[in-house]
Coordinates of C-alpha atoms in Angstrom, one line a residue:
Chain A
X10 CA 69.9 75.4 11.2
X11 CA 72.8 74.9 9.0
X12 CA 74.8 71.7 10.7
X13 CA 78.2 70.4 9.7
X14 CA 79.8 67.1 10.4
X15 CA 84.1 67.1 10.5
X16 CA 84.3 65.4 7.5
X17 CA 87.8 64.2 7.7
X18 CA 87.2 60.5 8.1
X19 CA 84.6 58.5 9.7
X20 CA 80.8 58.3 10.1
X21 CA 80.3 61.6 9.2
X22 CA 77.4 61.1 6.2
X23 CA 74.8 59.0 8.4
X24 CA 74.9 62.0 10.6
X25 CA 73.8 64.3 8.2
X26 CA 71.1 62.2 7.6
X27 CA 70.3 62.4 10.9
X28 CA 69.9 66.1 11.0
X29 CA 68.4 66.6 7.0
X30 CA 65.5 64.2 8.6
X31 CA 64.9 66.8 11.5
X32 CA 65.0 69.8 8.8
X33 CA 68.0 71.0 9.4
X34 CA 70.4 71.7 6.6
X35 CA 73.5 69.2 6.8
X36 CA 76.7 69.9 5.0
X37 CA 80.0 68.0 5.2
X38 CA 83.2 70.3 6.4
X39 CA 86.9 70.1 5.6
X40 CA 88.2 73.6 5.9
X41 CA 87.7 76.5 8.2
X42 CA 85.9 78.4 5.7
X43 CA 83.1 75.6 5.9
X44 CA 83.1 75.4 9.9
X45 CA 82.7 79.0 9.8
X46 CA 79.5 78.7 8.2
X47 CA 77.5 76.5 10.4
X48 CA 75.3 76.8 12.8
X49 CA 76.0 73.5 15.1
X50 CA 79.1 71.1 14.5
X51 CA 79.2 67.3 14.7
X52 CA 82.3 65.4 15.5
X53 CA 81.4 62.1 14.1
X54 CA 83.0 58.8 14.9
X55 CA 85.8 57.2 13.2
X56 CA 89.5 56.7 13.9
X57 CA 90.8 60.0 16.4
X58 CA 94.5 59.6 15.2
X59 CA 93.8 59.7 12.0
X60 CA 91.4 62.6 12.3
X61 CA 93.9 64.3 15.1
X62 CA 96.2 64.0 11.8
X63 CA 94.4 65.4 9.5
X64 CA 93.4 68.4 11.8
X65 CA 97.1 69.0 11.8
X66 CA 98.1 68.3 8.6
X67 CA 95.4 70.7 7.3
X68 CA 95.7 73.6 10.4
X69 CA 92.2 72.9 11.3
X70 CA 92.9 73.6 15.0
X71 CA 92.4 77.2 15.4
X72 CA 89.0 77.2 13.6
X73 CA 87.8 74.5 15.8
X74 CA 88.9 75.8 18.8
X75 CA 87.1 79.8 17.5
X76 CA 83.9 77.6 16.6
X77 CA 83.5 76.1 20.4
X78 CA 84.5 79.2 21.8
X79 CA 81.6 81.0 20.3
X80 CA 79.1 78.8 22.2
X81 CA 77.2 77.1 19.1
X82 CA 75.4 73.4 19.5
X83 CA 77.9 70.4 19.2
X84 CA 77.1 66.6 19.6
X85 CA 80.5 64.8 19.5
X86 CA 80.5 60.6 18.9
X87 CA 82.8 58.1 19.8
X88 CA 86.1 59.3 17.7
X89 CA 84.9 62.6 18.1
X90 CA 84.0 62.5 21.9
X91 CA 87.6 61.5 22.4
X92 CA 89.3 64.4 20.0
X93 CA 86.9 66.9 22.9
X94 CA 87.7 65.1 25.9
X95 CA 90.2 67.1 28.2
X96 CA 92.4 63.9 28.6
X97 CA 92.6 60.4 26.9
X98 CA 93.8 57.4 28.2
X99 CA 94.5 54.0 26.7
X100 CA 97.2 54.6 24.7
X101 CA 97.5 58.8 26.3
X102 CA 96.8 61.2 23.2
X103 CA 96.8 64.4 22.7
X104 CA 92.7 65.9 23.1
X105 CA 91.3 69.2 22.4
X106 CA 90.3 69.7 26.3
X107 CA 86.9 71.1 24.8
X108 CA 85.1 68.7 27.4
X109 CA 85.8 68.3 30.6
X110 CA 85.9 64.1 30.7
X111 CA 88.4 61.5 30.6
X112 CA 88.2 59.2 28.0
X113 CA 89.4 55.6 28.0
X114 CA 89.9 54.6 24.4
X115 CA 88.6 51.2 22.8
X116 CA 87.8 50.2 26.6
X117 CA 85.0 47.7 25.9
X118 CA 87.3 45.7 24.2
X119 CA 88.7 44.9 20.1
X120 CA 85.2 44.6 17.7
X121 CA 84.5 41.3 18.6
X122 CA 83.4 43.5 21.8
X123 CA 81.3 45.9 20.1
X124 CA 77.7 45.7 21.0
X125 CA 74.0 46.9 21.2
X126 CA 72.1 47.3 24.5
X127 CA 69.3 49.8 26.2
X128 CA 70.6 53.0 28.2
X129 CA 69.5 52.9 31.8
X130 CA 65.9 53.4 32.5
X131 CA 65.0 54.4 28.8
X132 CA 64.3 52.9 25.4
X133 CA 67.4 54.7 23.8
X134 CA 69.2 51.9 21.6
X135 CA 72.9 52.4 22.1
X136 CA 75.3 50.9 19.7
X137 CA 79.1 50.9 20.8
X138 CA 81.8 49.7 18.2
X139 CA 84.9 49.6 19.7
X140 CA 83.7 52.5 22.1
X141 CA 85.4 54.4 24.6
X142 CA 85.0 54.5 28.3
X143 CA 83.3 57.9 30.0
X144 CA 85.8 57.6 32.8
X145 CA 85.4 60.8 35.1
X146 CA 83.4 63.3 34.3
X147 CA 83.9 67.3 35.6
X148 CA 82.4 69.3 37.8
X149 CA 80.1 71.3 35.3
X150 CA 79.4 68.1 33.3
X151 CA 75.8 66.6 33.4
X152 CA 75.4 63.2 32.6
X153 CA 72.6 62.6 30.7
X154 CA 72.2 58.6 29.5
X155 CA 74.2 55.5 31.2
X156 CA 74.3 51.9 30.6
X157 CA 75.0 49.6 33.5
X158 CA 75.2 52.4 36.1
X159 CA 78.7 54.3 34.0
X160 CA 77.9 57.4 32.3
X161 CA 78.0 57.0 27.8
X162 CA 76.0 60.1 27.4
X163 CA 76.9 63.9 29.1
X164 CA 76.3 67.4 28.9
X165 CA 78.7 70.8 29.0
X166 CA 76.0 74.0 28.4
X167 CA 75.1 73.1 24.9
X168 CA 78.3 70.7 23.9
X169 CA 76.6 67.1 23.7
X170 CA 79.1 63.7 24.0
X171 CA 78.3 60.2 23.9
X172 CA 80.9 57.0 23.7
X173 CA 77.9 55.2 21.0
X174 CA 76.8 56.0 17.7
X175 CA 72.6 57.2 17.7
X176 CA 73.3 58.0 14.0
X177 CA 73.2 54.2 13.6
X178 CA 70.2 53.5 14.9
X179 CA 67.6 55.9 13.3
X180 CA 66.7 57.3 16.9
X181 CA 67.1 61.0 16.5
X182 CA 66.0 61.9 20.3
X183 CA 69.7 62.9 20.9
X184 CA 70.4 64.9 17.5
X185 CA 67.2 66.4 18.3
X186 CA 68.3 67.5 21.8
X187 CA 71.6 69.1 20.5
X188 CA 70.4 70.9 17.5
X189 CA 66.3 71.5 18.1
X190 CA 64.3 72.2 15.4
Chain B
X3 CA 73.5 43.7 26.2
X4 CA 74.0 42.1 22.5
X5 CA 77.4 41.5 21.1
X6 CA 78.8 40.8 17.6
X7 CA 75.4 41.4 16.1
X8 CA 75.3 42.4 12.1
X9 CA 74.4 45.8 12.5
X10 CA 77.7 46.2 14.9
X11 CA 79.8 44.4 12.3
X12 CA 78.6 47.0 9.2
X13 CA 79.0 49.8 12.2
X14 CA 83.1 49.4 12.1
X15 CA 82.9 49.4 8.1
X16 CA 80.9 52.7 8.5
X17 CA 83.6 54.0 10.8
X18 CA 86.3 53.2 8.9
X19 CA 84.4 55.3 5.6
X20 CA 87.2 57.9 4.3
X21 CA 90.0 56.1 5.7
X22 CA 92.9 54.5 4.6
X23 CA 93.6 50.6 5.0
X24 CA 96.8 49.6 4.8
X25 CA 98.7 46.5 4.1
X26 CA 101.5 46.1 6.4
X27 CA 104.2 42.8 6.9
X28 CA 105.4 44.4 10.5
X29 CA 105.6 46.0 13.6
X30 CA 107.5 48.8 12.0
X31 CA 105.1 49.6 9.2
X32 CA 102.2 49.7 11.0
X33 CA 103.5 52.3 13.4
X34 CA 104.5 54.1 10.1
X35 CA 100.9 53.4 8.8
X36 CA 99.1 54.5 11.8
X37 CA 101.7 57.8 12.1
X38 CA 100.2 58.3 8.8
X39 CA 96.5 58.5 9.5
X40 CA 96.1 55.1 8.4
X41 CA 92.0 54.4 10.3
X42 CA 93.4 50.7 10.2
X43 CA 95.9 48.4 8.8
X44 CA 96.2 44.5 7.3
X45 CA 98.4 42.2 8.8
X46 CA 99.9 40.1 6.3
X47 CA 103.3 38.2 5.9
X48 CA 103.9 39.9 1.9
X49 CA 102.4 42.2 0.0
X50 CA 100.5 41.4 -3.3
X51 CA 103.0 42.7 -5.3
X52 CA 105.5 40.2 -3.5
X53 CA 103.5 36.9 -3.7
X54 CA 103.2 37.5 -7.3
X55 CA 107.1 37.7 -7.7
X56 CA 107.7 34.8 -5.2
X57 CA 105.1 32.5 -6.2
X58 CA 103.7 29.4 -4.0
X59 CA 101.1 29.1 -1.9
X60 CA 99.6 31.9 -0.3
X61 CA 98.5 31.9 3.2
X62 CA 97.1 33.2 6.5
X63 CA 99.8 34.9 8.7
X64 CA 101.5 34.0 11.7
X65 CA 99.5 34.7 14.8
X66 CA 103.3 36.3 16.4
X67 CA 103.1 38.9 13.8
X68 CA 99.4 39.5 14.4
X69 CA 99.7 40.0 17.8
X70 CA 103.3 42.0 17.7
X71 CA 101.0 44.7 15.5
X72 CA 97.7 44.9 17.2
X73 CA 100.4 45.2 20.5
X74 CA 102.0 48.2 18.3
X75 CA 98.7 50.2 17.1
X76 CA 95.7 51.5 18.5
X77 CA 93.9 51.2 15.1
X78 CA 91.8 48.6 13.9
X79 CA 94.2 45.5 12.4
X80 CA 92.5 43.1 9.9
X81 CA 94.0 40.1 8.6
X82 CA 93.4 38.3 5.6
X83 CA 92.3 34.3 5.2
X84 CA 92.3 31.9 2.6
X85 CA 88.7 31.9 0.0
X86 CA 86.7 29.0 2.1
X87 CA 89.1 28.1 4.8
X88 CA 87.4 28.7 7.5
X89 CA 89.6 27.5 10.2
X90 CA 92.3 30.1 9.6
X91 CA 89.0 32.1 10.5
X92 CA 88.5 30.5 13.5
X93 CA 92.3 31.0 14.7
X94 CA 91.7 35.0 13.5
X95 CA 88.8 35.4 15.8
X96 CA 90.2 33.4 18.8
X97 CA 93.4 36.6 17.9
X98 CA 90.4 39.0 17.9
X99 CA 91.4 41.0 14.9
X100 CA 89.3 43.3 14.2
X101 CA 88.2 42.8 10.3
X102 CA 88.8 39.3 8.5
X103 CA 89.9 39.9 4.8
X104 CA 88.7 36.4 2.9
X105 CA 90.8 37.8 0.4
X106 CA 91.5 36.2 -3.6
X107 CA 95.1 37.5 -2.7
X108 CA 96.1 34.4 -0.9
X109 CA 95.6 30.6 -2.5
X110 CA 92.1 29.7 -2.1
X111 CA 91.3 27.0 0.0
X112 CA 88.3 26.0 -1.5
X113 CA 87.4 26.4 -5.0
X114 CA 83.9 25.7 -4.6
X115 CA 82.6 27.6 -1.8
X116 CA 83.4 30.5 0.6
X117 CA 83.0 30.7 4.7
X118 CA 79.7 31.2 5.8
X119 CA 80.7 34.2 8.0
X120 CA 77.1 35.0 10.1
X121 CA 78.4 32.5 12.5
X122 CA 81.5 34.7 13.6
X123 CA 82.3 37.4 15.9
X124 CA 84.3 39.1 13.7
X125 CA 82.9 41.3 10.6
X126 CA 84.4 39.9 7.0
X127 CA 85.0 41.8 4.2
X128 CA 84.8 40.0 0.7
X129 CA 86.0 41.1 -2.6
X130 CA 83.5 41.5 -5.6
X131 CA 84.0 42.5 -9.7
X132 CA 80.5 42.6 -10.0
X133 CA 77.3 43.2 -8.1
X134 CA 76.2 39.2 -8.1
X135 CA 79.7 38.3 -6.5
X136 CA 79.2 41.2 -4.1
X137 CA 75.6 39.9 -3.2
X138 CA 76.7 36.7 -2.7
X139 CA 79.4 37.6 -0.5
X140 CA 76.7 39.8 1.6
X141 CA 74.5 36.7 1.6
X142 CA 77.3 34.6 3.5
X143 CA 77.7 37.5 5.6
X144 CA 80.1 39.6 4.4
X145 CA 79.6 43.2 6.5
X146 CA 82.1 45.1 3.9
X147 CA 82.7 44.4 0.3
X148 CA 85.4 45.6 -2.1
X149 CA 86.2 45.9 -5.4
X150 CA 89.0 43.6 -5.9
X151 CA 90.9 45.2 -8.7
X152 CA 94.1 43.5 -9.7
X153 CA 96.6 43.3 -6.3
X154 CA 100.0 43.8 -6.6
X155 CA 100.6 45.5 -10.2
X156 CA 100.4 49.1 -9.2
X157 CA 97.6 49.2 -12.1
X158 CA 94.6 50.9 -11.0
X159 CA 92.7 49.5 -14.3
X160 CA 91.3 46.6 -13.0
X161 CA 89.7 48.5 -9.3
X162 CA 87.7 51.1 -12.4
X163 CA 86.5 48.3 -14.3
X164 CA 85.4 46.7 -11.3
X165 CA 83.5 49.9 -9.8
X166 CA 82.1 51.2 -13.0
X167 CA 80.9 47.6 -13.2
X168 CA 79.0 47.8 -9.7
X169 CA 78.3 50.9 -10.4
X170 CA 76.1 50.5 -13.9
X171 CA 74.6 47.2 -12.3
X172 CA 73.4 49.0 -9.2
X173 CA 71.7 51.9 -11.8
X174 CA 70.2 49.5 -14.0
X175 CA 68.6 47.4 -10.9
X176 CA 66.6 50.6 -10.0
X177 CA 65.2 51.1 -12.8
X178 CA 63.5 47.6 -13.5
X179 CA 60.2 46.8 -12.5
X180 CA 59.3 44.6 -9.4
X181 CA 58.3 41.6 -11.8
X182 CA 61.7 41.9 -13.6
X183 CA 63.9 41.5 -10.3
X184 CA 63.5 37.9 -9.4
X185 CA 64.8 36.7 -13.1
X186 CA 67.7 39.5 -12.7
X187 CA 68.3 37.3 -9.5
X188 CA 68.6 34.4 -11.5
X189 CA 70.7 36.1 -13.7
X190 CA 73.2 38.1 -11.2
X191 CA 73.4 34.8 -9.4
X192 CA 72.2 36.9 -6.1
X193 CA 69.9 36.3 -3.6
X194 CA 66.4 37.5 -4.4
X195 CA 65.9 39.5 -0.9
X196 CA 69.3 41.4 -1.7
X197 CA 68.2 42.1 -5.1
X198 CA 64.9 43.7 -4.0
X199 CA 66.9 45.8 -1.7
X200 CA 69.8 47.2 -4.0
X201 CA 66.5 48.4 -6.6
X202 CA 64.7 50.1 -3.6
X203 CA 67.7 52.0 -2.6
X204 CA 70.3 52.1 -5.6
X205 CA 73.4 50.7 -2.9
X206 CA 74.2 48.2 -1.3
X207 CA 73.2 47.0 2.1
X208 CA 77.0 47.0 3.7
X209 CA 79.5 50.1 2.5
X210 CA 82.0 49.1 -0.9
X211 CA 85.8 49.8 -0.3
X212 CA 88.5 49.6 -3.9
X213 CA 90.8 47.7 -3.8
X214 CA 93.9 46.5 -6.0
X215 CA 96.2 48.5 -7.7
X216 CA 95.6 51.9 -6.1
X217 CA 99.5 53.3 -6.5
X218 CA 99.4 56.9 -6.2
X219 CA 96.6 60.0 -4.3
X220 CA 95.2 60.5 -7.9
X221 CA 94.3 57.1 -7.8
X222 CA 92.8 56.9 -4.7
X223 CA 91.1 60.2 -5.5
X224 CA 89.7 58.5 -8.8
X225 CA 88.4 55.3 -6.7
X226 CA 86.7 57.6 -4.6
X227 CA 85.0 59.5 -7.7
X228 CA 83.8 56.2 -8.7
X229 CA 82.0 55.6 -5.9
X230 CA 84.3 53.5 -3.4
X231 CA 83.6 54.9 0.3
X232 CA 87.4 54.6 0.5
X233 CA 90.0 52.6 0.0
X234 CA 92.6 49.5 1.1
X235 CA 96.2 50.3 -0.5
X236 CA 98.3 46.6 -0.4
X237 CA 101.8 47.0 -2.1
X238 CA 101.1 50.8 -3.3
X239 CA 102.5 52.1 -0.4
X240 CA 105.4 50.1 1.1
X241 CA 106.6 49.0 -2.2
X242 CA 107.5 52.6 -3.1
X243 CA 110.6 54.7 -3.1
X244 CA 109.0 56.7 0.8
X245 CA 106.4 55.0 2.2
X246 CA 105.4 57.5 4.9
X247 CA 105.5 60.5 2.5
X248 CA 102.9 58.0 0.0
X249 CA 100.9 56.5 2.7
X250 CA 100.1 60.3 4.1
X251 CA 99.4 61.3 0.8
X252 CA 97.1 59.1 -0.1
X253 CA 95.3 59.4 3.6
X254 CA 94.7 63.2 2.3
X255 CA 93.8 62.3 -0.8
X256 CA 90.6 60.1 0.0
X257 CA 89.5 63.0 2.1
X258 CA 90.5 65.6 -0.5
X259 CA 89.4 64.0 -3.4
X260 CA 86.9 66.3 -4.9
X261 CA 89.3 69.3 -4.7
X262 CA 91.8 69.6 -7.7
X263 CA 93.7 72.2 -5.8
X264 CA 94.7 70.4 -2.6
X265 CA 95.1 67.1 -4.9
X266 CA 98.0 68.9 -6.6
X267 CA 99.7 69.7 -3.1
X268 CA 99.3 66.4 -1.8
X269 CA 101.0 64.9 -4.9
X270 CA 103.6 66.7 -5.0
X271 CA 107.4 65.2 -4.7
X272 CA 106.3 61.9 -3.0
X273 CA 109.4 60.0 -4.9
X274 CA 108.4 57.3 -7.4
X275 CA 105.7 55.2 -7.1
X276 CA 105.8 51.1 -7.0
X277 CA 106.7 50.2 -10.8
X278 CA 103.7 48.2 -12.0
X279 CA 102.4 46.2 -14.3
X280 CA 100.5 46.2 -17.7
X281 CA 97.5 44.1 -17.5
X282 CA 98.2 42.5 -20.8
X283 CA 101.6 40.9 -19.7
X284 CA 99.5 39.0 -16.7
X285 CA 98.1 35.2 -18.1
X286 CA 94.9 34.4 -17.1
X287 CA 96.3 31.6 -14.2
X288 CA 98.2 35.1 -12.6
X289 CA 94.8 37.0 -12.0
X290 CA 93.7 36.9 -9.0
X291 CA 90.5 38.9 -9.5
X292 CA 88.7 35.6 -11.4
X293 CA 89.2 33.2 -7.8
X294 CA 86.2 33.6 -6.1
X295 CA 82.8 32.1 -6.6

């Protein structure tokens, strides 16, 4: 499959190496043309107001929201899981409503917070830097990892969020999941 | 659960990749920096460009104005110590900002030795000319390096030089031979372990930021050409004629950087940029690239 990572700001290249590992072809994407052309989309971590700007600034709205609408494989991290969310508090701002969650931003804490620890009743490493907070989750929502009993990983058909960053930790289990080989 | 632990500290440098940092001496221009797309901003009391002109010693801001910007933002806000005074550290960490800058802008504190940062909380990001200083700095603890550039004159010269520098070392360490790399460790000054690393890979083992004179989105767009994963703008941006119009120009400009086209747009009627300075009018005792050791 041909993946592409919003390559606005952010994470985005460890991603990429992520999927190339699996086989897949990664490519970076700034314009619509690019998003057009993939197969599966990763929203990678970051900072969401500055990538909420740049979507703005460079009208990449309407191509995102035509790319979810046509039902392709996306795994959305940290920054990126809050651009999807359907509402984000902590300070509010606006989301793209792709997933239906609420999102508490930087909710562990400043980076002094940030952290590494085991999901819930599997070896998944989780790394959180400055993470958000899953803090409801919608009706046809699955959650699929937690830590400490609250949900950091869910499920919407094949759109795939998590408040941690797998690309950090060489386990591909979850890029695997989203985009299979 | 683990906190703090090195891999979480290089995680918010990985984060921040494509971003702009930006200096900022208030509430007021950090909400202007983080309106901007800024993906954090530096806390400090004056710019680089203004320590030059007013002289005296330079040093670690007051925890009001600290706390009145991480109170404004929601972005990550760094702050910058002294070279070796680790206490200022200390009262940084007990703030919780989120990046400590132990930065040649201010007065060093020490003109022996730098804080040995794997004890802290807090990631550190060091400035380097050269890939010995930058492996040092990573030996201490440093989860971010940058090029330092000359701060304050507007004059990108210095952040090239410093890259191409890093740049050409890096090369040249991959292509030696195993036996050659502990005498190139004597030579670079750099821990042996970090040595073997940079040849086995051809980077280094935290991301590298520019720094110091980046004025205008061409020369952001250059840094980034050069290698830099992005970069931290100090007086560029509030030292010019429209500060917003610059500081989102320049946030484009690190992600646009390999296309011409959009380059063209985004540097297009932003007013004047901060005047500058030609490095050959600086002495030697008003660079602040040569403190750190």
């Amino acid at each position: 499959m041909r993946i592409g990572a919003l390559a606005l700001q952010g994470g985005w290249a460890a991603h990429l190496a992520a999927v190339r590992a699996l086989g897949h072809t990664g490519v970076p994407v700034r314009t619509a043309d690019e998003l057009a052309a993939c197969d599966g989309l990763i929203l990678p971590g970051g900072e969401s107001t500055t990538h909420l700007r740049l979507i703005e600034r460079f009208a990449l709205r309407e191509a995102l929201d035509a790319f979810m609408a046509t039902d392709r494989p996306v795994l959305a991290t940290c920054a990126g899981l809050i651009l999807s969310a359907r509402e984000v508090l902590g300070p509010s701002q606006p989301s793209f409503g792709w997933l239906d969650v609420t999102v508490t931003r930087n909710a562990w804490g400043r980076q002094v917070h940030s952290f590494e620890a085991v999901a819930d009743g599997t070896d998944l490493a989780l790394m959180f830097i400055r993470a958000p907070r899953i803090t409801r989750v919608g009706p046809g929502v699955e959650i699929t990892h937690t830590f400490e009993g609250e949900p950091v990983a869910v499920r919407q058909g094949r759109f795939f969020g998590m408040a941690f960053h797998p690309e950090l930790t060489g386990d591909r289990r979850l890029h695997a999941a989203a985009f299979p080989v | 659960m683990e906190k703090s632990t090195f891999q979480a500290k290089i995680g918010l440098a990985e984060m921040l990749k494509g971003g702009v940092i930006m200096d900022v001496m208030n509430v007021e221009q950090a909400k202007i920096a983080e309106e901007a797309g800024a993906c954090a901003v530096m806390a400090l009391e004056r710019v680089p460009a203004l320590i030059r002109r007013d002289g005296g010693v330079a040093r670690a801001s007051d925890p009001e104005m600290i706390r009145a910007i991480q109170a404004a933002v929601s972005i990550p806000v760094m702050a910058k110590v002294r070279i070796g005074h680790f206490i200022e550290a200390r009262i940084l960490e007990a703030l919780e900002v989120d990046f400590i800058d132990e930065s040649e802008v201010l007065t060093p504190a020490d003109d022996e030795f730098h804080i040995d940062k794997h004890p802290f909380s807090v990631p550190f990001v060091c400035g380097c000319t050269n890939l010995g200083e930058a492996l040092r700095r990573i030996g201490e603890g440093a989860a971010l390096l940058r090029t330092k550039g000359e701060a304050g004159t507007g004059n990108v010269v210095e952040a090239v030089r410093h890259l191409r520098t890093l740049r050409t070392q890096i090369r040249r360490l991959t292509r030696l031979d195993k036996e050659e790399l502990m005498t190139e460790a004597k030579h670079l000054g750099a821990p042996y372990d970090l040595v073997c690393y940079v040849a086995e890979h051809g980077k280094l083992p935290v991301p590298n930021f520019a720094a110091g004179g980046v004025a205008t989105p061409a020369d952001a767009a250059l840094c980034m050409a050069l290698g830099a994963e992005t970069v931290f703008v100090g007086s560029g941006i509030f030292m010019a004629e429209n500060p917003a119009k610059r500081a989102k120009a320049v946030v484009d400009a690190v992600t646009y950087w390999e296309d011409p086209k959009k380059l063209a747009e985004i540097s297009t009627a932003l007013g004047s940029a901060m005047s500058g300075i030609e490095m050959s009018s600086l002495s030697d005792a008003d660079r602040l690239a040569t403190r750190g050791w």
